[in-house]
mmCIF file of C-alpha atoms in Angstrom:
data_model
loop_
_atom_site.group_PDB
_atom_site.id
_atom_site.type_symbol
_atom_site.label_atom_id
_atom_site.label_comp_id
_atom_site.label_asym_id
_atom_site.label_seq_id
_atom_site.Cartn_x
_atom_site.Cartn_y
_atom_site.Cartn_z
ATOM 1 C CA MET A 1 0.171 0.186 0.315
ATOM 2 C CA LEU A 2 1.096 3.836 -0.989
ATOM 3 C CA VAL A 3 2.172 6.127 2.010
ATOM 4 C CA ASN A 4 1.962 9.517 2.007
ATOM 5 C CA TYR A 5 4.789 10.007 4.597
ATOM 6 C CA ILE A 6 5.261 13.839 6.688
ATOM 7 C CA CYS A 7 8.090 14.891 7.415
ATOM 8 C CA GLU A 8 8.369 14.928 11.305
ATOM 9 C CA THR A 9 10.682 18.080 11.490
ATOM 10 C CA CYS A 10 8.975 20.371 8.555
ATOM 11 C CA GLY A 11 5.316 19.012 8.802
ATOM 12 C CA VAL A 12 5.792 18.522 4.688
ATOM 13 C CA GLN A 13 3.834 15.613 3.597
ATOM 14 C CA TYR A 14 5.486 13.371 0.131
ATOM 15 C CA GLU A 15 3.857 11.592 -2.382
ATOM 16 C CA GLY A 16 2.684 7.839 -2.325
ATOM 17 C CA SER A 17 5.296 5.020 -1.677
ATOM 18 C CA ILE A 18 5.774 1.742 -0.247
ATOM 19 C CA GLU A 19 9.160 2.204 1.228
ATOM 20 C CA VAL A 20 10.242 5.300 3.492
ATOM 21 C CA PRO A 21 12.027 8.085 2.206
ATOM 22 C CA ASN A 22 15.591 8.422 3.113
ATOM 23 C CA GLN A 23 15.745 12.175 3.425
ATOM 24 C CA CYS A 24 13.108 14.842 3.436
ATOM 25 C CA LEU A 25 13.990 16.979 -0.130
ATOM 26 C CA ILE A 26 13.154 19.901 2.341
ATOM 27 C CA CYS A 27 14.666 19.941 5.654
ATOM 28 C CA GLY A 28 18.002 18.179 4.025
ATOM 29 C CA GLU A 29 18.890 21.757 2.502
ATOM 30 C CA GLU A 30 20.517 24.792 3.912
ATOM 31 C CA ARG A 31 17.530 26.441 4.878
ATOM 32 C CA GLN A 32 15.903 24.202 7.040
ATOM 33 C CA TYR A 33 17.764 20.971 9.159
ATOM 34 C CA ILE A 34 17.789 17.928 9.778
ATOM 35 C CA SER A 35 16.691 17.154 13.538
ATOM 36 C CA PRO A 36 19.561 16.124 16.148
ATOM 37 C CA LYS A 37 17.829 13.211 16.575
ATOM 38 C CA GLY A 38 18.119 12.147 12.496
ATOM 39 C CA GLN A 39 15.160 11.566 9.961
ATOM 40 C CA THR A 40 11.410 10.933 11.319
ATOM 41 C CA TRP A 41 8.273 10.403 9.106
ATOM 42 C CA THR A 42 4.235 10.164 10.349
ATOM 43 C CA THR A 43 1.752 10.406 8.274
ATOM 44 C CA LEU A 44 -1.839 11.955 8.663
ATOM 45 C CA GLU A 45 -3.639 8.762 9.189
ATOM 46 C CA LEU A 46 -1.218 8.743 12.440
ATOM 47 C CA MET A 47 -1.399 11.974 13.447
ATOM 48 C CA ILE A 48 -5.326 11.599 13.537
ATOM 49 C CA LYS A 49 -5.037 8.265 15.410
ATOM 50 C CA ASP A 50 -2.982 9.303 17.987
ATOM 51 C CA GLY A 51 -5.625 11.837 19.272
ATOM 52 C CA ILE A 52 -3.238 14.376 20.454
ATOM 53 C CA PHE A 53 -4.020 17.128 17.688
ATOM 54 C CA LYS A 54 -6.195 19.688 17.128
ATOM 55 C CA ASN A 55 -7.239 23.023 16.022
ATOM 56 C CA SER A 56 -8.172 25.727 16.848
ATOM 57 C CA PHE A 57 -9.179 28.587 15.156
ATOM 58 C CA ASN A 58 -9.245 32.632 15.862
ATOM 59 C CA LEU A 59 -11.229 35.104 14.026
ATOM 60 C CA ASP A 60 -8.407 38.064 14.532
ATOM 61 C CA GLU A 61 -10.397 40.841 12.939
ATOM 62 C CA GLU A 62 -13.248 40.848 10.099
ATOM 63 C CA GLY A 63 -13.211 38.683 7.614
ATOM 64 C CA LEU A 64 -9.591 36.714 9.068
ATOM 65 C CA TYR A 65 -9.560 33.577 10.864
ATOM 66 C CA SER A 66 -5.904 32.569 11.785
ATOM 67 C CA ILE A 67 -5.557 28.251 12.263
ATOM 68 C CA ASN A 68 -3.467 26.831 14.699
ATOM 69 C CA THR A 69 -2.358 23.247 15.682
ATOM 70 C CA SER A 70 -1.862 22.090 19.583
ATOM 71 C CA PRO A 71 0.345 21.097 20.182
ATOM 72 C CA ASN A 72 2.860 22.206 18.148
ATOM 73 C CA PHE A 73 3.888 20.773 14.542
ATOM 74 C CA GLY A 74 6.827 21.056 12.704
ATOM 75 C CA ILE A 75 7.602 24.610 11.697
ATOM 76 C CA GLY A 76 4.562 25.899 13.887
ATOM 77 C CA GLN A 77 3.144 28.026 11.470
ATOM 78 C CA THR A 78 0.044 30.256 11.284
ATOM 79 C CA ALA A 79 -2.661 29.378 8.375
ATOM 80 C CA TYR A 80 -5.123 32.125 7.655
ATOM 81 C CA LEU A 81 -8.487 31.769 6.727
ATOM 82 C CA ILE A 82 -9.552 35.169 4.515
ATOM 83 C CA GLN A 83 -13.073 36.236 3.939
ATOM 84 C CA ASP A 84 -13.618 38.936 0.714
ATOM 85 C CA LYS A 85 -16.912 39.038 -1.082
ATOM 86 C CA ASN A 86 -17.773 35.563 -1.078
ATOM 87 C CA PHE A 87 -14.210 34.155 -1.652
ATOM 88 C CA ASN A 88 -13.013 32.548 0.842
ATOM 89 C CA LEU A 89 -8.859 31.720 0.439
ATOM 90 C CA LEU A 90 -6.378 29.404 3.020
ATOM 91 C CA TRP A 91 -3.123 31.864 3.351
ATOM 92 C CA ASP A 92 -0.396 29.182 3.909
ATOM 93 C CA CYS A 93 -1.197 25.459 5.186
ATOM 94 C CA ILE A 94 -0.484 23.697 8.449
ATOM 95 C CA THR A 95 -0.397 19.709 8.019
ATOM 96 C CA TYR A 96 -2.441 18.726 10.871
ATOM 97 C CA ILE A 97 -6.505 18.705 8.940
ATOM 98 C CA ASP A 98 -9.227 16.095 10.265
ATOM 99 C CA GLN A 99 -13.021 15.891 10.475
ATOM 100 C CA ASP A 100 -13.362 19.039 13.042
ATOM 101 C CA THR A 101 -11.136 20.995 11.283
ATOM 102 C CA ILE A 102 -12.895 20.449 7.668
ATOM 103 C CA THR A 103 -16.432 20.739 10.091
ATOM 104 C CA GLN A 104 -15.171 24.185 10.620
ATOM 105 C CA ILE A 105 -14.227 25.552 8.095
ATOM 106 C CA GLU A 106 -17.416 24.737 5.844
ATOM 107 C CA ASP A 107 -19.277 26.574 8.811
ATOM 108 C CA LEU A 108 -17.538 29.403 7.353
ATOM 109 C CA GLY A 109 -18.108 29.064 4.347
ATOM 110 C CA GLY A 110 -15.568 26.784 2.836
ATOM 111 C CA ILE A 111 -13.069 27.101 0.697
ATOM 112 C CA ASP A 112 -12.115 28.585 -3.124
ATOM 113 C CA ALA A 113 -8.161 28.546 -3.426
ATOM 114 C CA ILE A 114 -5.245 27.863 -1.419
ATOM 115 C CA ALA A 115 -1.969 29.881 -2.044
ATOM 116 C CA LEU A 116 1.039 29.422 -1.016
ATOM 117 C CA SER A 117 4.164 31.663 0.482
ATOM 118 C CA HIS A 118 7.111 29.370 -0.204
ATOM 119 C CA PRO A 119 7.875 25.549 -0.062
ATOM 120 C CA HIS A 120 8.529 25.003 4.168
ATOM 121 C CA TYR A 121 4.633 25.256 4.706
ATOM 122 C CA PHE A 122 3.755 23.274 1.835
ATOM 123 C CA SER A 123 2.680 20.686 3.977
ATOM 124 C CA SER A 124 -0.664 18.413 3.483
ATOM 125 C CA GLN A 125 -1.634 20.490 0.766
ATOM 126 C CA VAL A 126 -2.962 18.515 -1.564
ATOM 127 C CA GLU A 127 -5.056 17.179 1.575
ATOM 128 C CA TRP A 128 -6.819 20.658 1.962
ATOM 129 C CA ALA A 129 -7.015 20.354 -1.813
ATOM 130 C CA GLU A 130 -8.761 17.690 -1.818
ATOM 131 C CA ALA A 131 -10.882 17.925 1.634
ATOM 132 C CA PHE A 132 -12.389 20.472 -0.488
ATOM 133 C CA ASP A 133 -12.639 20.500 -4.023
ATOM 134 C CA THR A 134 -10.137 24.007 -4.657
ATOM 135 C CA PRO A 135 -6.935 24.505 -6.292
ATOM 136 C CA ILE A 136 -3.505 25.401 -5.044
ATOM 137 C CA TYR A 137 -1.143 28.169 -6.323
ATOM 138 C CA ILE A 138 2.121 27.915 -5.926
ATOM 139 C CA HIS A 139 4.826 30.311 -8.037
ATOM 140 C CA GLU A 140 6.240 28.210 -10.704
ATOM 141 C CA ASP A 141 10.015 28.900 -9.113
ATOM 142 C CA GLU A 142 9.121 26.666 -6.252
ATOM 143 C CA ARG A 143 8.232 23.529 -8.629
ATOM 144 C CA ASP A 144 11.201 21.468 -7.539
ATOM 145 C CA TRP A 145 10.281 21.729 -4.218
ATOM 146 C CA VAL A 146 6.836 20.491 -4.646
ATOM 147 C CA THR A 147 7.031 16.905 -2.863
ATOM 148 C CA ARG A 148 3.289 15.424 -3.462
ATOM 149 C CA GLN A 149 1.626 16.051 -7.193
ATOM 150 C CA SER A 150 -1.714 17.254 -8.154
ATOM 151 C CA GLU A 151 -3.410 18.130 -10.964
ATOM 152 C CA LYS A 152 -5.326 20.729 -7.900
ATOM 153 C CA ILE A 153 -1.439 22.892 -8.309
ATOM 154 C CA ILE A 154 -1.580 25.169 -10.341
ATOM 155 C CA PHE A 155 1.566 27.190 -11.313
ATOM 156 C CA TRP A 156 1.009 30.804 -11.831
ATOM 157 C CA SER A 157 4.312 32.888 -13.265
ATOM 158 C CA GLY A 158 5.460 36.669 -13.257
ATOM 159 C CA GLU A 159 5.400 39.176 -10.523
ATOM 160 C CA SER A 160 1.544 39.103 -9.622
ATOM 161 C CA LEU A 161 -1.844 37.555 -9.450
ATOM 162 C CA GLU A 162 -5.150 38.490 -8.685
ATOM 163 C CA LEU A 163 -6.913 35.990 -6.967
ATOM 164 C CA GLN A 164 -10.014 37.749 -6.191
ATOM 165 C CA GLU A 165 -10.336 41.916 -6.719
ATOM 166 C CA GLY A 166 -8.042 42.715 -4.106
ATOM 167 C CA VAL A 167 -6.711 39.211 -3.109
ATOM 168 C CA ILE A 168 -3.511 39.850 -4.895
ATOM 169 C CA LEU A 169 -0.438 37.184 -5.046
ATOM 170 C CA GLN A 170 3.753 39.186 -5.309
ATOM 171 C CA ARG A 171 5.876 37.583 -5.685
ATOM 172 C CA ILE A 172 9.253 39.232 -3.901
ATOM 173 C CA GLY A 173 11.707 36.357 -3.667
ATOM 174 C CA GLY A 174 14.402 36.786 -0.996
ATOM 175 C CA HIS A 175 13.885 33.762 1.307
ATOM 176 C CA PHE A 176 12.923 31.567 -1.765
ATOM 177 C CA LYS A 177 12.678 32.510 -5.373
ATOM 178 C CA GLY A 178 9.453 32.302 -5.434
ATOM 179 C CA GLY A 179 8.024 33.681 -2.209
ATOM 180 C CA THR A 180 5.510 35.154 -1.799
ATOM 181 C CA VAL A 181 3.399 37.632 0.234
ATOM 182 C CA LEU A 182 -0.629 38.356 0.224
ATOM 183 C CA GLU A 183 -1.415 42.253 -0.713
ATOM 184 C CA TRP A 184 -5.331 42.349 0.441
ATOM 185 C CA LYS A 185 -6.981 45.648 0.066
ATOM 186 C CA ASN A 186 -9.747 45.119 1.733
ATOM 187 C CA GLY A 187 -8.865 44.454 5.027
ATOM 188 C CA ASN A 188 -8.608 46.185 7.781
ATOM 189 C CA SER A 189 -11.705 48.106 7.158
ATOM 190 C CA GLN A 190 -9.775 48.661 3.578
ATOM 191 C CA ASN A 191 -6.745 49.898 4.989
ATOM 192 C CA GLY A 192 -5.223 46.533 3.951
ATOM 193 C CA ILE A 193 -3.539 43.558 5.220
ATOM 194 C CA LEU A 194 0.260 42.502 4.125
ATOM 195 C CA LEU A 195 0.433 38.777 4.582
ATOM 196 C CA THR A 196 3.955 37.351 4.339
ATOM 197 C CA GLY A 197 4.583 34.177 6.112
ATOM 198 C CA ASP A 198 8.080 34.218 6.781
ATOM 199 C CA ILE A 199 9.113 35.748 3.716
ATOM 200 C CA ILE A 200 9.020 38.501 6.074
ATOM 201 C CA ARG A 201 8.874 38.272 9.739
ATOM 202 C CA ILE A 202 7.899 40.240 12.508
ATOM 203 C CA VAL A 203 10.347 40.618 15.906
ATOM 204 C CA ALA A 204 9.483 40.634 19.241
ATOM 205 C CA ASP A 205 8.616 43.846 19.517
ATOM 206 C CA ARG A 206 5.814 44.106 17.172
ATOM 207 C CA GLN A 207 7.448 47.215 15.743
ATOM 208 C CA TRP A 208 10.106 45.488 13.359
ATOM 209 C CA VAL A 209 10.498 43.046 10.714
ATOM 210 C CA SER A 210 13.464 41.200 9.357
ATOM 211 C CA PHE A 211 14.219 39.326 6.139
ATOM 212 C CA MET A 212 16.128 35.907 6.371
ATOM 213 C CA TYR A 213 17.614 33.371 4.150
ATOM 214 C CA SER A 214 17.692 30.815 6.538
ATOM 215 C CA TYR A 215 16.416 31.262 9.721
ATOM 216 C CA PRO A 216 17.066 29.082 11.484
ATOM 217 C CA ASN A 217 21.022 28.898 10.821
ATOM 218 C CA PHE A 218 21.162 32.600 10.412
ATOM 219 C CA ILE A 219 22.129 32.836 7.318
ATOM 220 C CA PRO A 220 20.664 36.679 6.610
ATOM 221 C CA MET A 221 19.874 38.263 2.956
ATOM 222 C CA PRO A 222 22.486 39.711 0.653
ATOM 223 C CA SER A 223 21.698 43.864 1.213
ATOM 224 C CA VAL A 224 20.341 44.087 -2.743
ATOM 225 C CA THR A 225 17.721 41.655 -1.766
ATOM 226 C CA VAL A 226 16.566 43.263 0.901
ATOM 227 C CA GLU A 227 16.217 46.396 -0.668
ATOM 228 C CA ARG A 228 15.131 45.372 -3.480
ATOM 229 C CA ILE A 229 12.153 43.781 -1.532
ATOM 230 C CA ALA A 230 11.195 46.939 0.210
ATOM 231 C CA ASN A 231 11.204 48.620 -3.183
ATOM 232 C CA ARG A 232 8.438 45.851 -4.456
ATOM 233 C CA VAL A 233 6.838 46.291 -1.380
ATOM 234 C CA ASN A 234 6.409 49.751 -0.930
ATOM 235 C CA GLU A 235 4.196 49.575 -4.431
ATOM 236 C CA PHE A 236 1.695 47.663 -1.877
ATOM 237 C CA ASN A 237 -1.189 49.273 -0.296
ATOM 238 C CA PHE A 238 -1.194 48.102 3.819
ATOM 239 C CA GLY A 239 -1.553 49.606 7.476
ATOM 240 C CA ARG A 240 -1.383 46.429 8.862
ATOM 241 C CA LEU A 241 1.020 43.083 8.626
ATOM 242 C CA TYR A 242 0.211 39.531 9.743
ATOM 243 C CA ASP A 243 3.358 36.622 9.533
ATOM 244 C CA ALA A 244 2.988 32.725 9.649
ATOM 245 C CA PHE A 245 3.710 33.212 13.396
ATOM 246 C CA HIS A 246 0.642 35.028 14.229
ATOM 247 C CA ARG A 247 2.789 38.176 14.932
ATOM 248 C CA VAL A 248 0.716 41.122 13.614
ATOM 249 C CA ILE A 249 1.715 44.901 13.160
ATOM 250 C CA LYS A 250 -1.196 46.753 13.737
ATOM 251 C CA GLU A 251 -0.350 50.172 12.578
ATOM 252 C CA ASP A 252 1.723 51.727 9.920
ATOM 253 C CA ALA A 253 3.241 48.342 8.715
ATOM 254 C CA HIS A 254 4.053 50.152 5.175
ATOM 255 C CA ASN A 255 5.800 52.621 6.588
ATOM 256 C CA GLN A 256 8.027 49.471 9.568
ATOM 257 C CA VAL A 257 8.860 47.437 6.731
ATOM 258 C CA GLN A 258 10.281 50.419 5.068
ATOM 259 C CA LYS A 259 12.210 51.895 8.583
ATOM 260 C CA SER A 260 13.267 47.482 8.811
ATOM 261 C CA ALA A 261 14.642 47.333 5.606
ATOM 262 C CA ALA A 262 16.725 50.388 6.044
ATOM 263 C CA ARG A 263 18.084 49.532 9.299
ATOM 264 C CA TYR A 264 18.794 45.663 8.545
ATOM 265 C CA VAL A 265 20.822 47.420 5.634
ATOM 266 C CA LYS A 266 22.576 49.548 7.833
ATOM 267 C CA ALA A 267 23.994 46.512 9.754
ATOM 268 C CA LEU A 268 24.971 44.490 6.969
ATOM 269 C CA ASN A 269 27.340 47.241 5.584
ATOM 270 C CA GLY A 270 28.624 48.186 9.223
ATOM 271 C CA THR A 271 26.729 51.585 9.645
ATOM 272 C CA LEU A 272 24.603 50.744 12.236
ATOM 273 C CA PHE A 273 27.043 50.032 15.596
ATOM 274 C CA THR A 274 29.783 52.425 16.655
ATOM 275 C CA THR A 275 32.210 50.453 18.401
#
């Protein structure tokens, strides 16, 4: 019998196979890591059978729900359900999905599309797509990172894709070549929301953001890349920002991204500090 194995470190699900995979494509690369305990695997069926996992839903603001798994699994990211004019979008994925999760989302109107920021959050995206009979949007630059193929995956190209009026996927690169953020113009009472995965990540004080090539391995982003990202994001309209770990910059997020990019570049160039 073919089994869709899931890497326990990153939470990404693989193509059905008889044998356990030798190594995770995602974790065996310098932006991620192999667990010190070694490469370990599970399946969605085992996770459901264990009965310890549960997804919780939180209404963060009008039209925006966050979805988290407890206890923490894999990278521990947050998925978001955006509701806009009878169009429901799941932004990024989490691994765990069960009947309770499906029922709660159906009660909220289901899912019309799934969109991903980058491969670290592909998780069990095909399971979600099949449960709700919905397409998955991934930038074509991330094609080689897809570990489970599906006819539901749509590889989009270019720098932006408008899924619904005011709901726009924006490729800004950086952490991954096809790194994508979501510009939601109607969110935050028409003041705009940017959902960034960890292509742009909010730091501890919730006032600044950072940019990294690898977070677990502390590999920074080149200054020229950060400047390019800042220039691109400067074109977007948003006053609030949500990242992959449920951190939020509630006000003036657009300016905070620009200030953060400038500080980051100064740090890399050695002009931020005095000695």
